[in-house]
mmCIF file of C-alpha atoms in Angstrom:
data_model
loop_
_atom_site.group_PDB
_atom_site.id
_atom_site.type_symbol
_atom_site.label_atom_id
_atom_site.label_comp_id
_atom_site.label_asym_id
_atom_site.label_seq_id
_atom_site.Cartn_x
_atom_site.Cartn_y
_atom_site.Cartn_z
ATOM 1 C CA MET A 1 0.000 0.000 0.000
ATOM 2 C CA VAL A 2 1.323 3.434 -0.971
ATOM 3 C CA VAL A 3 1.506 5.972 1.853
ATOM 4 C CA GLU A 4 0.190 9.383 0.773
ATOM 5 C CA GLU A 5 2.675 12.129 1.678
ATOM 6 C CA ILE A 6 1.985 15.819 2.270
ATOM 7 C CA VAL A 7 4.458 18.645 1.681
ATOM 8 C CA LEU A 8 5.345 20.507 4.879
ATOM 9 C CA LEU A 9 5.901 24.260 4.593
ATOM 10 C CA ASN A 10 7.688 26.972 6.532
ATOM 11 C CA ALA A 11 6.270 30.468 7.134
ATOM 12 C CA ASP A 12 7.567 31.557 3.689
ATOM 13 C CA ASP A 13 5.635 28.721 2.006
ATOM 14 C CA GLU A 14 8.840 26.900 1.113
ATOM 15 C CA ALA A 15 8.934 23.096 1.270
ATOM 16 C CA VAL A 16 10.798 21.896 4.356
ATOM 17 C CA GLY A 17 9.983 18.196 4.211
ATOM 18 C CA THR A 18 7.229 15.647 3.861
ATOM 19 C CA ALA A 19 5.115 13.594 6.217
ATOM 20 C CA PRO A 20 2.507 10.831 5.942
ATOM 21 C CA LYS A 21 -0.911 12.457 5.428
ATOM 22 C CA SER A 22 -2.815 10.118 7.743
ATOM 23 C CA ALA A 23 -0.448 10.636 10.673
ATOM 24 C CA SER A 24 -0.184 14.407 10.175
ATOM 25 C CA HIS A 25 -3.756 15.531 10.814
ATOM 26 C CA HIS A 26 -4.268 15.932 14.558
ATOM 27 C CA ARG A 27 -4.496 18.674 17.203
ATOM 28 C CA GLU A 28 -1.140 20.117 16.127
ATOM 29 C CA THR A 29 -1.270 19.555 12.371
ATOM 30 C CA PRO A 30 1.811 21.088 10.746
ATOM 31 C CA TYR A 31 1.424 23.815 8.116
ATOM 32 C CA HIS A 32 1.312 22.064 4.746
ATOM 33 C CA LEU A 33 0.401 22.304 1.083
ATOM 34 C CA ALA A 34 -3.112 21.585 -0.181
ATOM 35 C CA PHE A 35 -5.597 22.882 -2.774
ATOM 36 C CA SER A 36 -9.320 23.368 -3.270
ATOM 37 C CA CYS A 37 -11.192 23.121 -6.553
ATOM 38 C CA TYR A 38 -14.572 24.431 -7.644
ATOM 39 C CA VAL A 39 -15.999 22.648 -10.679
ATOM 40 C CA THR A 40 -18.260 24.756 -12.886
ATOM 41 C CA ASP A 41 -20.302 23.808 -15.901
ATOM 42 C CA THR A 42 -20.885 25.968 -18.972
ATOM 43 C CA GLU A 43 -24.092 27.372 -17.400
ATOM 44 C CA GLY A 44 -22.225 28.674 -14.339
ATOM 45 C CA ARG A 45 -23.475 26.057 -11.890
ATOM 46 C CA VAL A 46 -21.032 24.810 -9.251
ATOM 47 C CA LEU A 47 -20.586 21.237 -8.111
ATOM 48 C CA ILE A 48 -20.917 21.240 -4.315
ATOM 49 C CA THR A 49 -20.039 18.125 -2.352
ATOM 50 C CA GLN A 50 -20.644 16.675 1.070
ATOM 51 C CA ARG A 51 -17.580 14.967 2.516
ATOM 52 C CA ALA A 52 -18.000 11.284 3.289
ATOM 53 C CA LEU A 53 -19.466 10.671 6.722
ATOM 54 C CA ASP A 54 -16.548 8.469 7.767
ATOM 55 C CA LYS A 55 -13.790 10.919 6.775
ATOM 56 C CA ARG A 56 -11.340 11.428 9.639
ATOM 57 C CA THR A 57 -11.334 15.219 9.326
ATOM 58 C CA PHE A 58 -14.506 17.295 8.991
ATOM 59 C CA PRO A 59 -16.822 14.382 8.094
ATOM 60 C CA GLY A 60 -20.156 15.236 6.490
ATOM 61 C CA VAL A 61 -19.502 18.940 5.888
ATOM 62 C CA TRP A 62 -20.643 20.577 2.658
ATOM 63 C CA THR A 63 -17.878 22.231 0.689
ATOM 64 C CA GLY A 64 -16.483 22.953 -2.777
ATOM 65 C CA SER A 65 -16.109 20.288 -5.440
ATOM 66 C CA CYS A 66 -12.916 18.607 -4.318
ATOM 67 C CA CYS A 67 -9.728 19.194 -2.396
ATOM 68 C CA GLY A 68 -6.489 17.408 -1.820
ATOM 69 C CA HIS A 69 -2.773 17.531 -1.244
ATOM 70 C CA PRO A 70 -0.209 17.760 -4.041
ATOM 71 C CA ALA A 71 2.304 14.943 -3.692
ATOM 72 C CA PRO A 72 5.962 15.910 -3.294
ATOM 73 C CA GLY A 73 7.099 17.284 -6.672
ATOM 74 C CA GLU A 74 3.589 17.116 -8.179
ATOM 75 C CA LYS A 75 2.380 20.195 -10.069
ATOM 76 C CA LEU A 76 -0.867 21.837 -8.960
ATOM 77 C CA ARG A 77 -2.626 21.137 -12.270
ATOM 78 C CA ASP A 78 -1.702 17.453 -12.072
ATOM 79 C CA ALA A 79 -2.868 17.191 -8.448
ATOM 80 C CA VAL A 80 -6.229 18.805 -9.259
ATOM 81 C CA LEU A 81 -6.789 16.553 -12.279
ATOM 82 C CA ARG A 82 -5.853 13.486 -10.206
ATOM 83 C CA ARG A 83 -8.308 14.343 -7.418
ATOM 84 C CA LEU A 84 -11.119 15.191 -9.878
ATOM 85 C CA ARG A 85 -10.730 11.699 -11.342
ATOM 86 C CA ASP A 86 -10.278 9.965 -7.955
ATOM 87 C CA GLU A 87 -13.037 11.766 -6.016
ATOM 88 C CA LEU A 88 -15.605 12.569 -8.683
ATOM 89 C CA GLY A 89 -14.796 10.505 -11.788
ATOM 90 C CA MET A 90 -14.571 13.711 -13.841
ATOM 91 C CA GLU A 91 -12.271 15.246 -16.445
ATOM 92 C CA ALA A 92 -11.798 19.019 -16.650
ATOM 93 C CA ALA A 93 -11.886 20.922 -19.942
ATOM 94 C CA SER A 94 -9.854 23.751 -18.390
ATOM 95 C CA LEU A 95 -8.264 24.834 -15.110
ATOM 96 C CA THR A 96 -7.866 28.394 -13.842
ATOM 97 C CA SER A 97 -5.977 29.662 -10.806
ATOM 98 C CA VAL A 98 -8.407 31.927 -8.927
ATOM 99 C CA LEU A 99 -7.079 32.314 -5.357
ATOM 100 C CA PRO A 100 -3.375 31.377 -5.470
ATOM 101 C CA ARG A 101 -2.610 33.013 -2.097
ATOM 102 C CA PHE A 102 -5.359 31.373 -0.031
ATOM 103 C CA ARG A 103 -4.365 29.882 3.338
ATOM 104 C CA TYR A 104 -6.327 28.996 6.444
ATOM 105 C CA ARG A 105 -6.330 27.302 9.804
ATOM 106 C CA ALA A 106 -9.461 25.597 11.143
ATOM 107 C CA VAL A 107 -10.252 23.411 14.138
ATOM 108 C CA ALA A 108 -12.831 20.605 13.938
ATOM 109 C CA ALA A 109 -15.220 19.756 16.749
ATOM 110 C CA ASP A 110 -12.933 16.894 17.802
ATOM 111 C CA GLY A 111 -9.932 19.238 18.000
ATOM 112 C CA THR A 112 -8.325 18.126 14.725
ATOM 113 C CA VAL A 113 -6.610 21.059 13.019
ATOM 114 C CA GLU A 114 -6.318 21.859 9.326
ATOM 115 C CA HIS A 115 -3.494 24.320 8.629
ATOM 116 C CA GLU A 116 -2.940 24.747 4.919
ATOM 117 C CA ARG A 117 -1.635 26.919 2.138
ATOM 118 C CA CYS A 118 -4.481 26.035 -0.149
ATOM 119 C CA PRO A 119 -4.580 27.657 -3.611
ATOM 120 C CA VAL A 120 -8.062 27.624 -5.131
ATOM 121 C CA VAL A 121 -8.623 26.459 -8.713
ATOM 122 C CA ARG A 122 -11.693 26.584 -10.952
ATOM 123 C CA ALA A 123 -12.191 23.546 -13.186
ATOM 124 C CA THR A 124 -14.613 23.947 -16.075
ATOM 125 C CA VAL A 125 -16.311 20.834 -17.425
ATOM 126 C CA THR A 126 -18.462 20.126 -20.458
ATOM 127 C CA ASP A 127 -19.553 16.666 -19.244
ATOM 128 C CA THR A 128 -21.522 17.151 -16.006
ATOM 129 C CA ALA A 129 -21.817 13.445 -15.144
ATOM 130 C CA VAL A 130 -20.465 12.831 -11.632
ATOM 131 C CA HIS A 131 -19.259 9.440 -10.370
ATOM 132 C CA PRO A 132 -18.447 10.044 -6.679
ATOM 133 C CA ASN A 133 -15.960 7.881 -4.831
ATOM 134 C CA ARG A 134 -17.998 7.000 -1.717
ATOM 135 C CA ASP A 135 -14.823 6.836 0.397
ATOM 136 C CA GLU A 136 -14.443 10.581 -0.252
ATOM 137 C CA VAL A 137 -17.855 12.004 -1.164
ATOM 138 C CA GLU A 138 -21.248 11.396 0.474
ATOM 139 C CA ALA A 139 -23.177 13.561 -2.004
ATOM 140 C CA ALA A 140 -22.464 15.751 -5.037
ATOM 141 C CA GLU A 141 -24.973 18.247 -6.420
ATOM 142 C CA TRP A 142 -24.963 20.975 -9.063
ATOM 143 C CA TRP A 143 -25.958 24.268 -7.403
ATOM 144 C CA THR A 144 -26.622 27.784 -8.626
ATOM 145 C CA TRP A 145 -24.141 30.414 -7.466
ATOM 146 C CA GLU A 146 -26.865 31.997 -5.333
ATOM 147 C CA ARG A 147 -27.384 28.719 -3.475
ATOM 148 C CA CYS A 148 -23.597 28.410 -2.999
ATOM 149 C CA LEU A 149 -23.567 31.845 -1.384
ATOM 150 C CA GLU A 150 -26.412 30.810 0.955
ATOM 151 C CA LEU A 151 -24.443 27.766 2.148
ATOM 152 C CA VAL A 152 -21.930 30.119 3.800
ATOM 153 C CA GLU A 153 -24.561 30.948 6.433
ATOM 154 C CA ARG A 154 -25.199 27.307 7.306
ATOM 155 C CA PRO A 155 -23.235 25.499 10.048
ATOM 156 C CA GLU A 156 -22.838 22.382 7.910
ATOM 157 C CA SER A 157 -20.510 24.216 5.499
ATOM 158 C CA SER A 158 -16.790 23.665 5.915
ATOM 159 C CA PRO A 159 -14.708 26.431 7.503
ATOM 160 C CA TRP A 160 -12.477 26.696 4.433
ATOM 161 C CA TYR A 161 -15.557 26.978 2.189
ATOM 162 C CA ARG A 162 -16.802 29.962 4.203
ATOM 163 C CA LEU A 163 -13.379 31.640 4.055
ATOM 164 C CA GLN A 164 -12.960 30.957 0.336
ATOM 165 C CA LEU A 165 -16.445 32.241 -0.502
ATOM 166 C CA ALA A 166 -15.641 35.489 1.316
ATOM 167 C CA GLU A 167 -12.933 36.005 -1.313
ATOM 168 C CA LEU A 168 -14.782 34.483 -4.281
ATOM 169 C CA ALA A 169 -18.130 36.286 -3.832
ATOM 170 C CA PRO A 170 -16.727 39.737 -4.742
ATOM 171 C CA LEU A 171 -15.388 38.248 -8.005
ATOM 172 C CA GLY A 172 -18.928 37.650 -9.289
ATOM 173 C CA SER A 173 -20.364 34.487 -10.762
ATOM 174 C CA PRO A 174 -17.971 31.552 -11.228
ATOM 175 C CA LEU A 175 -17.717 31.928 -15.005
ATOM 176 C CA ASP A 176 -16.552 35.524 -14.432
ATOM 177 C CA TRP A 177 -13.791 34.704 -11.943
ATOM 178 C CA PRO A 178 -10.613 36.189 -13.396
ATOM 179 C CA ASP A 179 -7.461 34.173 -13.924
ATOM 180 C CA ALA A 180 -5.252 35.217 -10.998
ATOM 181 C CA GLY A 181 -2.178 33.780 -12.668
ATOM 182 C CA THR A 182 0.382 31.473 -11.126
ATOM 183 C CA GLU A 183 3.030 33.924 -9.924
ATOM 184 C CA ALA A 184 1.500 34.057 -6.424
ATOM 185 C CA LEU A 185 1.531 30.290 -5.932
ATOM 186 C CA PRO A 186 3.757 29.213 -3.056
ATOM 187 C CA PRO A 187 7.424 28.567 -3.940
ATOM 188 C CA ALA A 188 6.850 24.897 -3.088
ATOM 189 C CA LEU A 189 4.251 24.475 -5.865
ATOM 190 C CA ALA A 190 4.536 24.727 -9.657
ATOM 191 C CA TRP A 191 1.469 25.198 -11.846
#
């Protein structure tokens, strides 16, 4: 069995090592590299997912389309495409960097901490068929942008979703989100 590794970061977002993902998420989770992705269709709907109920961290919360951790040396684009296939059984027509500077720290009800530099990517799809991996995703639904904005007010939304939407909402509807470029990605992560 392959052990999934996360990339540990220093305060300057430079890689300082790796650690096993499963053993790294606890009450003192180290700062590490991750990403979030919002899948949009050509009508501007967003795929919103509920995390599997047996996930170790933040089970059952509603959040963006998918998230994950780039493997050591893996480019952001490749990591996003991998997780879209693994979590949702989807292929993206295009990827856009929308919040390359995003970072957050959140504490779950059980005390588990997430502490991530977590660039946000928009994936646009033409095929809206979703094939969720039930180990990762409890539910996946296509929502209007207005409904996505309403989820922020609900306690079942993930903390990172609420923080990301605070930055995404002023950008307008998902199809209008500008390409933020890749220059602001952390030094530890290539596009």
